[in-house]
Coordinates of C-alpha atoms in Angstrom, one line a residue:
Chain A
M1 CA 85.8 69.5 115.7
V2 CA 83.4 68.0 113.1
Q3 CA 85.3 67.2 110.0
H4 CA 83.7 67.2 106.6
N5 CA 85.4 64.3 104.8
S6 CA 84.0 65.1 101.4
L7 CA 86.0 64.1 98.2
G8 CA 86.9 67.7 97.6
R9 CA 88.3 68.1 101.1
K10 CA 90.3 64.9 100.7
A11 CA 91.8 66.0 97.5
F12 CA 92.7 69.4 99.0
V13 CA 94.3 67.8 102.0
Y14 CA 96.6 65.5 99.9
G15 CA 97.3 68.2 97.4
N16 CA 98.2 70.5 100.2
Y17 CA 100.7 68.0 101.5
V18 CA 102.3 67.5 98.1
L19 CA 102.5 71.2 97.4
L20 CA 104.1 72.1 100.8
A21 CA 106.6 69.3 100.5
L22 CA 107.5 70.7 97.1
I23 CA 107.9 74.2 98.5
A24 CA 110.1 72.9 101.3
L25 CA 112.2 70.9 98.7
I26 CA 112.7 74.0 96.6
C27 CA 114.0 75.8 99.6
I28 CA 116.5 73.2 100.6
F29 CA 117.4 71.7 97.2
P30 CA 120.0 74.2 96.1
L31 CA 121.8 73.7 99.3
V32 CA 121.6 70.0 99.0
Q33 CA 123.1 70.2 95.4
V34 CA 125.9 72.3 96.4
L35 CA 126.8 69.9 99.3
A36 CA 126.6 66.9 96.8
I37 CA 129.0 68.7 94.4
S38 CA 131.4 69.5 97.2
F39 CA 131.8 65.7 98.0
S40 CA 132.1 64.8 94.3
S41 CA 135.3 64.3 92.3
S42 CA 136.2 67.4 90.2
S43 CA 135.6 65.7 86.9
A44 CA 132.1 64.7 88.0
A45 CA 131.4 68.2 89.4
A46 CA 132.7 69.8 86.2
S47 CA 130.7 67.5 83.8
G48 CA 127.5 68.4 85.6
V49 CA 126.3 64.8 86.4
V50 CA 125.9 65.6 90.1
K51 CA 122.3 66.0 91.2
F52 CA 121.1 65.0 94.8
F53 CA 123.9 62.8 95.8
P54 CA 127.8 62.9 95.5
V55 CA 129.3 61.2 92.4
D56 CA 132.7 59.5 92.9
F57 CA 132.6 60.4 96.6
T58 CA 135.8 62.2 97.7
L59 CA 137.0 64.6 100.4
D60 CA 139.6 66.2 97.9
A61 CA 137.8 69.5 97.8
Y62 CA 137.8 69.8 101.7
K63 CA 141.4 68.6 101.8
Y64 CA 142.4 71.4 99.4
V65 CA 140.4 74.0 101.4
A66 CA 141.8 72.9 104.6
K67 CA 145.4 73.5 103.3
K68 CA 144.4 76.9 102.0
P69 CA 146.0 79.6 104.3
E70 CA 143.7 82.3 103.1
F71 CA 140.7 80.3 104.1
I72 CA 142.0 79.3 107.5
R73 CA 143.1 82.8 108.1
S74 CA 139.8 84.5 107.4
F75 CA 138.1 81.8 109.3
L76 CA 140.1 82.7 112.4
I77 CA 139.5 86.5 111.8
T78 CA 135.7 85.7 111.8
L79 CA 135.9 83.8 115.0
E80 CA 137.8 86.7 116.7
R81 CA 135.2 89.0 115.2
V82 CA 132.2 87.0 116.5
A83 CA 133.6 86.7 119.9
L84 CA 134.5 90.4 120.3
G85 CA 131.6 91.7 118.5
V86 CA 129.0 89.6 120.1
S87 CA 130.3 90.5 123.7
I88 CA 130.3 94.1 123.0
N89 CA 126.8 94.1 121.3
M90 CA 125.3 92.4 124.2
L91 CA 126.9 94.5 126.9
I92 CA 125.8 97.7 125.0
T93 CA 122.3 96.3 124.3
I94 CA 121.7 95.4 128.0
L95 CA 123.1 98.7 129.2
I96 CA 120.8 100.7 126.9
A97 CA 117.7 98.6 127.2
Y98 CA 117.6 98.6 131.0
P99 CA 117.5 102.5 131.7
L100 CA 115.2 102.9 128.7
S101 CA 112.7 100.3 130.1
K102 CA 112.1 102.5 133.1
D103 CA 109.4 105.1 133.0
S104 CA 109.9 108.8 132.9
S105 CA 109.5 109.2 136.6
Q106 CA 112.7 107.2 137.2
L107 CA 114.6 108.3 134.0
R108 CA 113.9 111.8 133.1
F109 CA 113.9 112.6 129.4
R110 CA 113.3 108.9 128.7
T111 CA 111.2 109.6 125.6
G112 CA 114.0 112.0 124.4
F113 CA 116.7 109.3 124.9
V114 CA 114.7 106.7 123.1
W115 CA 114.1 109.0 120.1
V116 CA 117.8 109.8 120.0
F117 CA 118.4 106.0 119.4
V118 CA 115.4 105.3 117.2
F119 CA 116.2 108.2 115.0
T120 CA 119.3 106.5 113.8
M121 CA 117.1 103.8 112.3
L122 CA 115.1 106.3 110.2
F123 CA 117.9 108.5 108.9
S124 CA 121.6 107.8 108.3
G125 CA 124.6 109.6 107.0
G126 CA 124.9 106.7 104.4
L127 CA 128.0 104.9 103.1
I128 CA 130.6 107.6 102.4
P129 CA 130.3 109.8 105.4
T130 CA 130.5 106.6 107.7
Y131 CA 133.5 105.4 105.8
V132 CA 135.1 108.9 106.3
V133 CA 134.5 108.8 110.1
V134 CA 135.9 105.3 110.4
K135 CA 138.9 106.3 108.3
N136 CA 139.6 109.4 110.3
L137 CA 139.5 107.3 113.6
H138 CA 142.4 105.4 112.0
M139 CA 140.3 102.1 112.4
L140 CA 140.9 101.0 108.8
N141 CA 142.5 97.5 108.6
S142 CA 141.9 96.8 112.3
I143 CA 139.4 94.3 113.6
W144 CA 137.7 97.2 115.5
A145 CA 136.4 98.6 112.3
L146 CA 134.3 95.5 112.0
V147 CA 133.1 95.5 115.6
I148 CA 132.7 99.1 116.9
P149 CA 130.7 101.0 114.2
G150 CA 127.9 98.4 114.5
A151 CA 128.1 98.1 118.3
V152 CA 124.6 99.4 119.0
P153 CA 122.1 97.2 117.4
I154 CA 119.0 99.3 117.7
F155 CA 116.6 96.6 116.7
N156 CA 117.9 94.3 119.4
V157 CA 117.7 97.1 121.9
I158 CA 114.1 97.7 121.2
L159 CA 113.3 93.9 121.5
L160 CA 115.1 93.6 124.9
L161 CA 113.6 96.9 126.1
N162 CA 110.0 95.6 125.5
F163 CA 111.0 92.4 127.2
F164 CA 112.4 94.3 130.3
R165 CA 109.1 96.4 130.5
N166 CA 107.2 93.2 130.9
I167 CA 109.1 91.9 133.9
P168 CA 106.8 92.2 136.9
K169 CA 107.5 95.6 138.7
E170 CA 107.1 93.9 142.1
L171 CA 110.2 91.8 141.4
I172 CA 112.3 94.8 140.8
E173 CA 110.8 96.9 143.6
A174 CA 111.5 94.0 146.1
S175 CA 115.1 94.1 145.0
F176 CA 115.3 97.9 145.8
I177 CA 113.6 97.3 149.2
D178 CA 116.4 94.9 150.0
G179 CA 118.7 97.8 149.4
S180 CA 120.1 96.7 146.0
S181 CA 121.4 99.3 143.6
Q182 CA 120.3 99.8 140.0
W183 CA 123.4 98.2 138.8
N184 CA 123.0 95.1 141.1
T185 CA 119.3 94.9 140.2
L186 CA 120.3 94.8 136.6
W187 CA 122.8 92.0 136.7
K188 CA 121.3 89.9 139.6
I189 CA 117.6 90.2 138.9
V190 CA 116.8 91.5 135.5
V191 CA 119.4 89.7 133.5
P192 CA 118.8 86.2 135.0
V193 CA 115.0 86.5 134.4
S194 CA 115.6 87.6 130.8
L195 CA 117.6 84.7 129.7
P196 CA 115.3 83.5 126.9
A197 CA 115.2 87.1 125.4
L198 CA 119.0 87.4 125.8
A199 CA 119.6 84.1 124.1
T200 CA 117.5 85.1 121.2
I201 CA 119.5 88.4 120.7
T202 CA 122.8 86.7 121.3
L203 CA 121.9 84.3 118.4
F204 CA 120.8 87.3 116.2
A205 CA 124.1 89.1 117.0
T206 CA 126.2 86.0 116.3
V207 CA 124.5 85.3 113.0
G208 CA 124.8 89.0 112.1
H209 CA 128.5 89.1 112.8
W210 CA 129.2 85.8 111.1
N211 CA 127.3 86.7 107.9
S212 CA 128.6 90.2 107.5
W213 CA 130.9 90.8 104.7
F214 CA 130.6 94.4 103.3
D215 CA 132.2 96.0 106.1
G216 CA 135.4 93.8 105.6
I217 CA 135.5 94.7 102.0
I218 CA 135.3 98.4 102.5
Y219 CA 137.2 98.9 105.8
M220 CA 140.0 96.4 105.1
N221 CA 142.6 97.4 102.4
Q222 CA 144.4 94.2 102.6
T223 CA 142.7 90.9 101.7
D224 CA 144.7 89.1 104.2
K225 CA 142.6 90.9 106.8
Y226 CA 139.2 89.9 105.4
P227 CA 136.8 88.0 107.6
L228 CA 135.5 84.7 106.0
Q229 CA 132.4 86.1 104.3
S230 CA 134.4 89.0 102.7
Y231 CA 137.0 86.6 101.6
M232 CA 134.3 84.3 100.1
Q233 CA 132.8 87.2 98.4
T234 CA 135.9 87.9 96.5
I235 CA 136.6 84.2 95.8
I236 CA 133.2 83.0 94.9
V237 CA 131.1 85.8 93.8
A238 CA 133.6 88.4 92.4
R239 CA 135.9 85.8 91.0
D240 CA 138.9 87.9 91.8
M241 CA 141.9 85.9 90.5
S242 CA 144.5 88.5 91.8
N243 CA 144.9 86.8 95.2
L244 CA 145.6 83.4 93.8
S245 CA 149.3 82.3 93.8
A246 CA 150.9 80.8 90.7
D247 CA 150.8 77.5 92.6
D248 CA 147.0 77.8 92.9
I249 CA 146.4 78.5 89.3
M250 CA 148.5 75.3 88.3
R251 CA 146.4 73.3 90.7
L252 CA 143.2 74.8 89.4
K253 CA 144.2 73.5 86.0
N254 CA 144.2 70.0 87.3
I255 CA 141.1 70.2 89.3
S256 CA 137.9 72.0 88.3
D257 CA 137.1 74.5 91.0
R258 CA 133.5 73.9 91.1
N259 CA 133.6 71.4 93.8
I260 CA 136.1 73.6 95.7
K261 CA 133.8 76.5 95.6
A262 CA 131.1 74.3 96.8
A263 CA 133.1 73.1 99.6
Q264 CA 133.9 76.6 100.7
I265 CA 130.2 77.7 100.3
F266 CA 129.3 74.8 102.6
L267 CA 132.0 75.5 105.2
G268 CA 131.0 79.2 105.2
A269 CA 127.5 78.1 106.1
L270 CA 128.2 75.2 108.4
P271 CA 128.3 77.2 111.7
I272 CA 124.9 78.7 111.0
L273 CA 123.6 75.2 110.1
L274 CA 124.9 73.9 113.4
I275 CA 123.4 76.5 115.6
Y276 CA 120.2 76.6 113.3
P277 CA 118.3 74.0 115.6
L278 CA 119.1 76.1 118.7
L279 CA 118.2 79.3 116.9
Q280 CA 114.9 77.9 115.7
R281 CA 113.8 77.0 119.2
F282 CA 114.7 80.4 120.6
F283 CA 113.8 83.0 117.9
M284 CA 110.1 82.2 117.7
T285 CA 109.5 82.8 121.4
G286 CA 112.0 85.7 121.2
I287 CA 110.1 87.5 118.5
V288 CA 106.8 87.0 120.1
L289 CA 108.1 88.1 123.5
G290 CA 109.7 91.2 122.1
S291 CA 106.8 92.4 120.2
V292 CA 104.2 92.1 122.9
K293 CA 103.5 95.6 124.1
E294 CA 101.3 96.8 127.0
Chain B
M1 CA 103.6 107.8 141.5
T2 CA 106.3 110.5 141.7
K3 CA 109.5 109.5 143.6
K4 CA 112.2 111.7 144.7
F5 CA 115.4 111.5 142.7
K6 CA 117.7 109.2 144.4
L7 CA 121.6 109.4 143.8
S8 CA 121.6 105.7 142.8
D9 CA 119.3 106.5 139.8
Y10 CA 122.2 108.3 138.2
T11 CA 123.6 104.9 137.4
L12 CA 120.7 104.8 134.8
Y13 CA 122.4 107.7 133.0
L14 CA 125.7 106.3 133.3
M15 CA 124.6 103.1 131.7
L16 CA 123.4 105.0 128.7
L17 CA 126.6 106.8 128.2
P18 CA 128.7 104.3 126.1
G19 CA 125.7 103.6 123.8
L20 CA 125.1 107.3 123.4
A21 CA 128.8 107.9 122.7
L22 CA 128.9 105.2 120.1
I23 CA 125.9 106.4 118.1
I24 CA 126.9 110.1 118.3
I25 CA 130.4 109.0 116.7
F26 CA 129.1 106.5 114.2
S27 CA 125.5 107.7 113.4
Y28 CA 125.3 111.4 114.2
I29 CA 128.7 112.6 113.0
P30 CA 128.1 110.8 109.6
M31 CA 124.8 112.7 109.3
A32 CA 126.9 115.9 109.6
G33 CA 129.2 114.3 107.2
L34 CA 126.4 114.7 104.5
A35 CA 127.8 118.1 104.0
I36 CA 130.3 116.3 101.7
G37 CA 127.4 116.1 99.3
F38 CA 127.7 119.9 98.9
Q39 CA 131.5 119.9 98.5
Q40 CA 134.1 119.2 96.0
F41 CA 135.4 116.8 98.6
N42 CA 139.1 116.2 98.8
P43 CA 140.0 113.4 101.1
T44 CA 143.4 115.1 102.0
K45 CA 141.7 118.3 102.9
G46 CA 139.0 116.6 104.8
L47 CA 135.4 117.8 105.6
F48 CA 136.4 121.2 107.0
G49 CA 139.1 122.0 104.3
S50 CA 137.2 121.0 101.2
D51 CA 135.5 123.7 99.0
Y52 CA 131.8 124.1 99.0
V53 CA 130.2 124.0 95.6
G54 CA 126.5 124.3 96.5
L55 CA 124.2 122.1 94.5
E56 CA 126.8 121.4 91.9
N57 CA 126.9 117.8 92.7
F58 CA 123.1 117.3 92.6
K59 CA 123.0 119.2 89.3
Y60 CA 125.7 116.7 87.8
V61 CA 123.9 113.6 89.1
Y62 CA 120.6 114.9 87.7
S63 CA 122.3 115.4 84.3
L64 CA 123.6 111.8 84.2
D65 CA 121.6 109.3 82.2
D66 CA 122.2 106.5 84.6
T67 CA 120.5 108.4 87.4
M68 CA 117.0 107.9 86.2
T69 CA 117.7 104.3 85.3
V70 CA 118.9 103.6 88.7
L71 CA 116.0 105.2 90.4
R72 CA 113.5 103.3 88.2
N73 CA 115.3 100.0 88.9
T74 CA 115.4 100.6 92.6
V75 CA 111.6 101.4 92.8
S76 CA 110.5 98.7 90.4
I77 CA 112.6 95.9 92.1
A78 CA 111.5 97.1 95.6
V79 CA 107.7 97.3 94.8
M80 CA 107.8 93.8 93.1
K81 CA 109.6 92.4 96.2
M82 CA 107.1 94.1 98.5
A83 CA 104.2 92.5 96.6
A84 CA 105.6 89.0 96.3
G85 CA 107.0 89.1 99.8
L86 CA 103.4 90.0 101.1
V87 CA 101.3 87.4 99.2
V88 CA 103.6 84.3 99.3
P89 CA 104.0 84.1 103.1
I90 CA 100.2 84.6 103.6
V91 CA 99.4 81.8 101.2
V92 CA 102.0 79.5 102.8
A93 CA 100.8 80.3 106.2
L94 CA 97.2 79.5 105.3
L95 CA 98.2 76.3 103.7
L96 CA 100.3 75.2 106.7
N97 CA 97.5 76.1 108.9
E98 CA 95.4 73.4 107.2
V99 CA 97.9 70.7 107.9
G100 CA 97.0 68.5 110.8
K101 CA 100.2 66.4 111.2
V102 CA 102.4 68.3 113.6
F103 CA 105.6 66.8 112.6
F104 CA 105.0 67.6 108.9
R105 CA 104.2 71.2 109.7
K106 CA 107.2 71.6 111.9
G107 CA 109.4 69.9 109.3
V108 CA 108.2 72.2 106.5
Q109 CA 108.7 75.2 108.8
T110 CA 112.2 74.3 109.7
L111 CA 113.2 73.9 106.0
I112 CA 111.6 77.0 104.7
Y113 CA 113.1 79.3 107.4
L114 CA 116.7 78.0 106.8
P115 CA 117.7 80.3 103.8
H116 CA 116.9 83.4 105.9
F117 CA 119.9 82.8 108.1
L118 CA 122.4 82.4 105.4
S119 CA 124.3 85.4 104.0
W120 CA 123.6 86.7 100.4
V121 CA 127.3 85.8 99.8
I122 CA 126.6 82.2 100.5
L123 CA 123.3 82.2 98.8
S124 CA 124.8 84.0 95.7
G125 CA 127.4 81.3 95.5
I126 CA 124.7 78.7 95.4
L127 CA 122.4 80.6 93.0
M128 CA 125.3 81.2 90.5
D129 CA 126.1 77.5 90.5
V130 CA 122.4 76.4 90.3
L131 CA 121.5 79.0 87.6
S132 CA 124.8 78.6 85.7
P133 CA 124.0 78.5 81.8
S134 CA 126.6 75.8 81.3
D135 CA 126.4 73.4 84.1
G136 CA 123.7 74.6 86.4
I137 CA 121.0 72.2 87.3
V138 CA 118.2 74.5 86.3
N139 CA 119.5 74.9 82.7
Q140 CA 120.1 71.1 82.5
F141 CA 116.4 70.7 83.2
I142 CA 115.5 73.4 80.7
S143 CA 117.7 71.7 78.2
F144 CA 116.2 68.3 79.0
L145 CA 112.7 69.8 78.2
G146 CA 114.2 70.8 74.9
F147 CA 114.6 74.5 75.4
K148 CA 117.7 76.7 75.0
P149 CA 119.5 77.3 78.2
I150 CA 119.0 80.7 79.7
F151 CA 121.7 82.8 81.2
F152 CA 119.4 84.1 84.1
L153 CA 121.9 86.4 85.9
G154 CA 123.5 87.8 82.8
T155 CA 120.4 88.7 80.8
P156 CA 119.0 92.2 81.6
S157 CA 115.5 91.2 81.1
W158 CA 115.8 88.2 83.5
F159 CA 117.7 90.0 86.1
Q160 CA 114.8 91.7 88.0
P161 CA 112.6 88.6 88.1
M162 CA 115.6 86.6 89.4
L163 CA 116.1 89.1 92.2
V164 CA 112.5 89.0 93.2
I165 CA 112.3 85.1 93.2
S166 CA 115.6 84.7 95.1
D167 CA 114.4 87.3 97.5
V168 CA 111.1 85.5 98.1
W169 CA 113.0 82.2 98.3
K170 CA 115.3 83.6 101.0
E171 CA 112.6 85.4 103.2
F172 CA 109.2 83.9 102.8
G173 CA 109.8 81.2 105.3
F174 CA 110.7 83.7 108.0
N175 CA 107.8 86.0 107.3
T176 CA 105.4 83.0 107.4
I177 CA 106.1 82.9 111.1
V178 CA 104.4 86.3 111.7
Y179 CA 101.2 85.1 110.0
L180 CA 101.3 81.6 111.8
A181 CA 101.5 83.4 115.2
A182 CA 98.5 85.7 114.1
L183 CA 96.5 82.6 113.1
T184 CA 97.1 80.8 116.4
G185 CA 95.5 84.0 118.0
I186 CA 92.1 83.4 116.3
N187 CA 89.4 82.3 118.6
P188 CA 88.5 78.6 117.8
N189 CA 84.9 79.2 118.9
L190 CA 84.5 81.3 115.8
Y191 CA 85.2 78.2 113.6
E192 CA 82.9 76.0 115.5
A193 CA 80.0 78.6 115.3
A194 CA 80.7 78.9 111.5
Q195 CA 80.4 75.2 111.2
M196 CA 77.1 75.1 113.1
D197 CA 75.9 77.6 110.5
G198 CA 77.1 75.2 107.7
A199 CA 80.1 77.1 106.5
G200 CA 82.7 74.9 104.6
R201 CA 86.4 75.3 104.8
W202 CA 86.6 77.9 102.0
K203 CA 83.9 80.0 103.6
Q204 CA 85.6 79.6 107.1
T205 CA 89.0 80.9 105.6
W206 CA 87.2 83.7 103.8
H207 CA 85.1 84.9 106.7
I208 CA 87.0 84.0 109.8
T209 CA 90.8 83.5 109.1
M210 CA 91.2 86.4 106.6
P211 CA 89.6 89.0 108.8
G212 CA 91.5 87.6 111.7
I213 CA 94.9 88.2 110.1
L214 CA 93.9 91.4 108.3
P215 CA 95.2 93.7 110.9
I216 CA 98.7 92.2 110.6
I217 CA 98.5 92.2 106.9
I218 CA 97.7 95.9 107.0
L219 CA 100.4 96.5 109.4
L220 CA 103.1 94.7 107.6
S221 CA 102.2 96.3 104.2
T222 CA 102.1 99.7 105.8
L223 CA 105.5 99.3 107.3
S224 CA 107.0 97.9 104.1
L225 CA 106.1 101.3 102.2
G226 CA 109.1 102.7 104.0
N227 CA 111.4 100.5 101.9
V228 CA 110.5 101.7 98.5
L229 CA 114.1 102.9 98.0
N230 CA 115.8 99.7 99.6
A231 CA 115.9 97.2 96.9
G232 CA 118.5 95.1 98.7
F233 CA 122.1 96.0 98.5
D234 CA 123.6 92.7 99.5
Q235 CA 121.7 90.7 97.1
V236 CA 122.1 92.8 94.1
F237 CA 125.7 93.5 94.8
N238 CA 126.5 89.8 95.0
L239 CA 124.5 88.8 92.0
Y240 CA 124.8 91.5 89.5
S241 CA 127.6 92.2 86.9
P242 CA 128.3 95.0 84.3
V243 CA 126.1 93.1 81.7
V244 CA 123.0 93.7 83.8
Y245 CA 123.6 97.2 85.1
S246 CA 120.8 98.5 82.8
T247 CA 118.2 96.6 84.9
G248 CA 120.0 95.6 88.1
D249 CA 121.8 98.8 89.3
I250 CA 120.1 100.3 92.3
I251 CA 120.8 103.5 94.3
D252 CA 123.0 101.6 97.0
T253 CA 125.2 99.9 94.4
Y254 CA 125.5 103.0 92.4
V255 CA 126.6 104.9 95.4
Y256 CA 129.2 102.2 96.1
R257 CA 130.6 102.4 92.6
L258 CA 130.7 106.3 92.5
G259 CA 132.2 106.6 95.8
M260 CA 134.4 103.5 96.7
I261 CA 135.4 102.6 93.1
N262 CA 135.6 106.0 91.3
F263 CA 136.4 108.1 94.4
Q264 CA 133.7 110.7 93.5
F265 CA 133.0 111.2 97.2
G266 CA 131.0 114.4 96.8
V267 CA 128.8 112.9 94.0
A268 CA 128.2 109.7 95.8
T269 CA 127.3 111.5 99.0
A270 CA 124.8 113.6 97.2
V271 CA 123.1 110.5 95.8
G272 CA 123.2 109.0 99.3
F273 CA 121.8 112.1 100.8
F274 CA 118.9 112.1 98.4
K275 CA 118.1 108.5 99.4
S276 CA 118.4 109.2 103.0
V277 CA 116.0 112.1 102.9
V278 CA 113.4 110.4 100.7
S279 CA 113.6 107.2 102.8
F280 CA 113.1 109.2 106.0
I281 CA 110.0 110.7 104.7
L282 CA 108.7 107.3 103.6
I283 CA 109.6 105.5 106.8
S284 CA 108.2 108.3 109.1
T285 CA 105.0 108.3 107.1
S286 CA 104.6 104.6 107.1
Y287 CA 105.2 104.5 111.0
F288 CA 102.7 107.3 111.3
L289 CA 100.2 105.4 109.3
A290 CA 100.8 102.3 111.1
Y291 CA 100.3 104.1 114.4
R292 CA 97.1 105.8 113.2
F293 CA 95.4 102.7 111.8
A294 CA 96.9 99.7 113.6
N295 CA 98.0 101.4 116.8
Y296 CA 101.5 100.2 116.1
R297 CA 104.4 101.6 118.4
I298 CA 108.0 100.9 117.9
F299 CA 108.7 101.0 121.6

């Protein structure tokens, strides 16, 4: 391509680099600052001298959080939730997406079934009726309340269903000719060739379960059953002092809690930050693949 | 090609069963539960034992002063977010598209997508710290410039702008992907042809790039119309406080407080019912328009 290296063009190019770098910096700066505060001494954090880098570097805040039973407990609950929730989500998503990816000659009433699922994206009973159903099923205070009501992620089903539809029909027909059943075809042929799409959806489901906090707050009556994000909501955002022990309050007098909050914020985001590079690679292809239609 | 029904095809229906059972229980039964909106709901009597009061709950909600405020807040926050959320990603995508250095473009992309993947709980914790009037870095900077510190999250007039800005901060990077994908789909020959005709960068952007991504702009703005009553529960709930209810309270947070805090189940469900119906009309209309004008299909 012919480049016009006029003065104006040069000015634009350099200005553009600076502007975009600035935009990227604004996106990341608040996170960096919180990280710096978490590694700073409590007095430095409290006096507001911490900018980009930790002042009086120390791991005290992390040591404090590591000994906090509430934090550990809710962390473990979240791990359990992610393991259970993601497996159930994925199983259900695959089991719905495969039949719906067939055409009406193979699955009668296909369009009807699709609408039954899609309608739940358009209209909902809302907060209170859903809560009443969960309560009447005696699921309150159990991990199942966090896993089962959201077990059918319609959006992921649609992504996967569109992906399945683009698998060459010859591949699937060959499997039938070899005498394979629908069930075997799904697990032996369709699932293995769909790994990129499945990886994307698994990551979506993992992030969803990790980040979810509201269901914990409404479905768990006892704070000791809260998953991590719900616990953090009460500690960091709602500033609920009721579940602090007298011992905690004494200690909080000695150390400013700003760096402790920062440490918890960072730890709560850490798993996402760790899988983020993986996530990034997959989700772009995943989204593009899922949105391509015939 | 019409095939005869084979027995093995019934496995397809069996596969659908668990999913159908789950959405019937957790999506369709709650829809029937909207009847609570017409009841003097008593949790001990349940859905079938509670007395019906007709439109009493709706009349009560209509008579409350808060209702209009909440509705106005919801629409104004949602509309501002839609506008900002449309413009910023397009501009950033166009700017990124002009960058020649691949590592720089990838680097910027990686950083701007990141906030999308963090929860509003985490981001609110961060924002509260950064925006704090006493020791937040933003206010330190404002003081440094010689102005008075601003309590961004505790001042009604600042609260809505902060919601819009923080929402853009979280989401623009992710939405930029869509436009970047559309930009790569533009035929490079068009640019060469335009250069032959003596078009500069601006003219190329205006006459080739913009028309190239116009369909996706129209599609996304049409689809966003369905969200007029969704001002973002997670974000508002985590950032607001009673001080800013006058400008920050939205339908979803209002329903939460009426229902889960004040136990006015009937009234809260009535408000939720109103929202569900209006949202359904808006979303269906936006999907229909997207289908008509952009040939968009959900599945």
